[in-house]
C-alpha positions as semicolon CSV with decimal commas, in nm:
position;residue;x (nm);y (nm);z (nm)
1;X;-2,680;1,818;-4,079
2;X;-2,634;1,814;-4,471
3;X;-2,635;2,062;-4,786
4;X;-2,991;1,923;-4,927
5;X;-2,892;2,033;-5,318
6;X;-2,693;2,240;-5,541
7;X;-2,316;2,224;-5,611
8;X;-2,258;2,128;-5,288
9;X;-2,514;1,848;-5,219
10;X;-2,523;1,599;-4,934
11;X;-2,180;1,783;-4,790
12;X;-2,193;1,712;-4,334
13;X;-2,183;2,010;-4,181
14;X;-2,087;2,088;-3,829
15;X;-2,270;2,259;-3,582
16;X;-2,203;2,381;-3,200
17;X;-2,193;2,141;-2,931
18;X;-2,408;2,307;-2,686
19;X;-2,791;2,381;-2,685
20;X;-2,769;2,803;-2,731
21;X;-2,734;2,685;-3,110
22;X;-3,087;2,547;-3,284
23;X;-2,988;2,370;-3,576
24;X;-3,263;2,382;-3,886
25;X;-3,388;2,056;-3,934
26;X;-3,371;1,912;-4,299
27;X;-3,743;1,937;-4,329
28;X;-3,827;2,259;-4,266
29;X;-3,496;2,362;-4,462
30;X;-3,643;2,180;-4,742
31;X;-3,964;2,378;-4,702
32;X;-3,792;2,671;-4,639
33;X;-3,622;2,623;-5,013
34;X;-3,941;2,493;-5,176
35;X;-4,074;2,795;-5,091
36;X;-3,817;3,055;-5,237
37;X;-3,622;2,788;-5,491
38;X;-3,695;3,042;-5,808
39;X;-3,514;3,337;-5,586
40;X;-3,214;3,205;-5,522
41;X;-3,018;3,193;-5,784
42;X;-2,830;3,535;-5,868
43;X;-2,948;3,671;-5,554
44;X;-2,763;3,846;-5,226
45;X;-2,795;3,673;-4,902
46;X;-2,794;3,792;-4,560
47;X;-2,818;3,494;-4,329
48;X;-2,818;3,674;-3,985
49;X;-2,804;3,475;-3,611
50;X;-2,626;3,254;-3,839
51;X;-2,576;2,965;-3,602
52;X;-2,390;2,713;-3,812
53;X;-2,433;2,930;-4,123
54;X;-2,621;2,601;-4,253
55;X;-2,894;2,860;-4,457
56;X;-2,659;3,069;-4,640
57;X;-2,441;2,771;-4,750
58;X;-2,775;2,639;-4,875
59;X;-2,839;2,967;-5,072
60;X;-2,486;2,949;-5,172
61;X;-2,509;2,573;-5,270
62;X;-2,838;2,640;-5,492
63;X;-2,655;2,927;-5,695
64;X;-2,704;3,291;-5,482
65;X;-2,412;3,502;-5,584
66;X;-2,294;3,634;-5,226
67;X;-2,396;3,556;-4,862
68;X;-2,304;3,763;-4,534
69;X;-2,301;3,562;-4,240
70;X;-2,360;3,743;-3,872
71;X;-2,363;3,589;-3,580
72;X;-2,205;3,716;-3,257
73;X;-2,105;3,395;-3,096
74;X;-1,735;3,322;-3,140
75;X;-1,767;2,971;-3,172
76;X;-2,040;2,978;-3,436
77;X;-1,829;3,217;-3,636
78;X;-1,537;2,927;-3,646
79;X;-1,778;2,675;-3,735
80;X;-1,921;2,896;-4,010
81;X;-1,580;2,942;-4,163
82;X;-1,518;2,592;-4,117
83;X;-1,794;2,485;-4,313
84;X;-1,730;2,746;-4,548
85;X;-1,360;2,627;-4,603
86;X;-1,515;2,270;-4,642
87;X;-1,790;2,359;-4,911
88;X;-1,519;2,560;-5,112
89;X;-1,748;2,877;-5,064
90;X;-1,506;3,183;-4,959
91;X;-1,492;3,391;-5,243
92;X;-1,874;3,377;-5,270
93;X;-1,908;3,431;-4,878
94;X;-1,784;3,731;-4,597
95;X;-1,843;3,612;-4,230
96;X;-1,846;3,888;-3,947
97;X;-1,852;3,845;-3,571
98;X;-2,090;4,091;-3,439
99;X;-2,458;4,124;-3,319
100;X;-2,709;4,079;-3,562
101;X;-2,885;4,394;-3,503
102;X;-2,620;4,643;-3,469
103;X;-2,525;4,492;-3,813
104;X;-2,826;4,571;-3,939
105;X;-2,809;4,959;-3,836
106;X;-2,442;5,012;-4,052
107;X;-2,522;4,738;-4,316
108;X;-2,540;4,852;-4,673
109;X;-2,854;4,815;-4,894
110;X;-2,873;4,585;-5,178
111;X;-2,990;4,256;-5,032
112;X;-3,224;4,004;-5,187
113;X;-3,273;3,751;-4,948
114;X;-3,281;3,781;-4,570
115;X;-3,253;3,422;-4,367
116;X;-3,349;3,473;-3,971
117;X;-3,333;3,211;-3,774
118;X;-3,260;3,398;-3,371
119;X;-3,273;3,244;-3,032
120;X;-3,654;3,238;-2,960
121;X;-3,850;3,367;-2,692
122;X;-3,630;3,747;-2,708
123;X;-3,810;3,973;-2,928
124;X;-3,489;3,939;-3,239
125;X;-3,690;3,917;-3,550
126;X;-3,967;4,210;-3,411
127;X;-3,674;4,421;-3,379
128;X;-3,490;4,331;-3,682
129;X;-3,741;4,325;-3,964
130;X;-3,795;4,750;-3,942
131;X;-3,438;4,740;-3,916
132;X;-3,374;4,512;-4,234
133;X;-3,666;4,687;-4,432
134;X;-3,459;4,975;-4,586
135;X;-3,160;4,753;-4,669
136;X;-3,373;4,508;-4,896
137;X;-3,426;4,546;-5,299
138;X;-3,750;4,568;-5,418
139;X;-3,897;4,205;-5,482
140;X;-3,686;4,089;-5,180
141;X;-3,780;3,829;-4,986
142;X;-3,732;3,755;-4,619
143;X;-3,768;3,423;-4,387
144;X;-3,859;3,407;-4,060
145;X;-3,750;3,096;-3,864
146;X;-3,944;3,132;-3,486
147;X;-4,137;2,996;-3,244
148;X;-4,516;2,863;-3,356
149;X;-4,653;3,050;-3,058
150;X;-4,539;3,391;-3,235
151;X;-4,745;3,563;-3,459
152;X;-4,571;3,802;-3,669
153;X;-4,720;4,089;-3,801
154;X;-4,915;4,109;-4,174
155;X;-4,689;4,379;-4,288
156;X;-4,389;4,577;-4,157
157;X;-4,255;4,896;-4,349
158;X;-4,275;4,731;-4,734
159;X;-4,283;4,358;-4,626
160;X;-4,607;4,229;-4,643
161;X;-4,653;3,855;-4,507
162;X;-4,651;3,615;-4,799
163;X;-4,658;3,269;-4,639
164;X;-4,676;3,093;-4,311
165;X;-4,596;2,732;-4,225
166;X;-4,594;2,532;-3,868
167;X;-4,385;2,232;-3,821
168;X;-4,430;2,073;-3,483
169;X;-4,271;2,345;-3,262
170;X;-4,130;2,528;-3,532
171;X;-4,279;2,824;-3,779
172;X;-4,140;2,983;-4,072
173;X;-4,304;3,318;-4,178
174;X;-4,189;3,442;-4,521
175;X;-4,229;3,797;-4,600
176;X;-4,185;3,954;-4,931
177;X;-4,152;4,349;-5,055
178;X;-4,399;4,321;-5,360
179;X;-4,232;4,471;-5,703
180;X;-4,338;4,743;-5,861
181;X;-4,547;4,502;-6,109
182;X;-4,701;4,324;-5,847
């Protein structure tokens, strides 16, 4: 597992060594970027079930100004600073070991990109997303990785579904909250 571009291009990261952890394959993390690369830059991440924090430190990598990393899994928390450490991120980067969606119900408002990438099969991104809604800027995007079998919703609170994509097993949904030009 790699940064794909940015000031910290074609750095290894680590990941977990057991199977609860998913990692995001370099393809659909490339798609994932296509999709948002004009976003990025400037913006405020939250990268929540962070795993291996591999999506923020791609955010971070390609020029977003901050990036919160939740995950509530000890070990991925040490392997999230660890990579941090190793990309020369921290002062761009805060890391907090706690669940994702009680993090979401004391969070502060103000973000501009949302990365989710949960365990599948548990319901995480249905109840997050109504949760997330009220702490996003307007124009904010959100991405959904999940299971193909689950179909999200067209629009929660001011999201409205922007994109879908399927790669084998995998699905990325990406929701945006239009601007007030749009």
């Amino acid at each position: 597992m790699r940064v794909i571009t940015g000031m910290c291009r074609g750095k290894k990261l680590k990941t977990l060594e057991n199977m609860d952890t998913r990692p995001t394959t370099d393809m659909v993390k490339e798609a994932i970027f296509s999709a948002i690369q004009f976003d990025v830059a400037g913006s405020n991440v939250l990268d929540l079930f962070a795993g291996s924090g591999q999506l923020g430190i791609e955010a971070l990598s390609r020029g977003a100004s901050h990036c919160v990393f939740v995950d509530k899994n000890p070990a991925a928390v040490a392997v999230v600073k660890e990579n941090i450490m190793s990309c020369h991120l921290n002062n761009s980067s805060r890391v907090l070991n706690m669940d994702s969606i009680e993090y979401l119900k004391v969070a502060k408002s103000g973000l501009d990109i949302a990365l989710l990438d949960p365990p599948y099969n548990n319901g995480l991104i249905e109840t997050a997303l109504p949760l997330l809604d009220p702490k996003l800027n307007e124009g904010a995007i959100v991405v959904c990785e999940h299971e193909k079998e689950l179909q999200l919703p067209e629009t929660v609170g001011r999201l409205v579904l922007h994109k879908r994509y399927k790669y084998g097993k995998i699905a990325v949904t990406i929701y945006k909250i239009p601007s007030k030009d749009e």
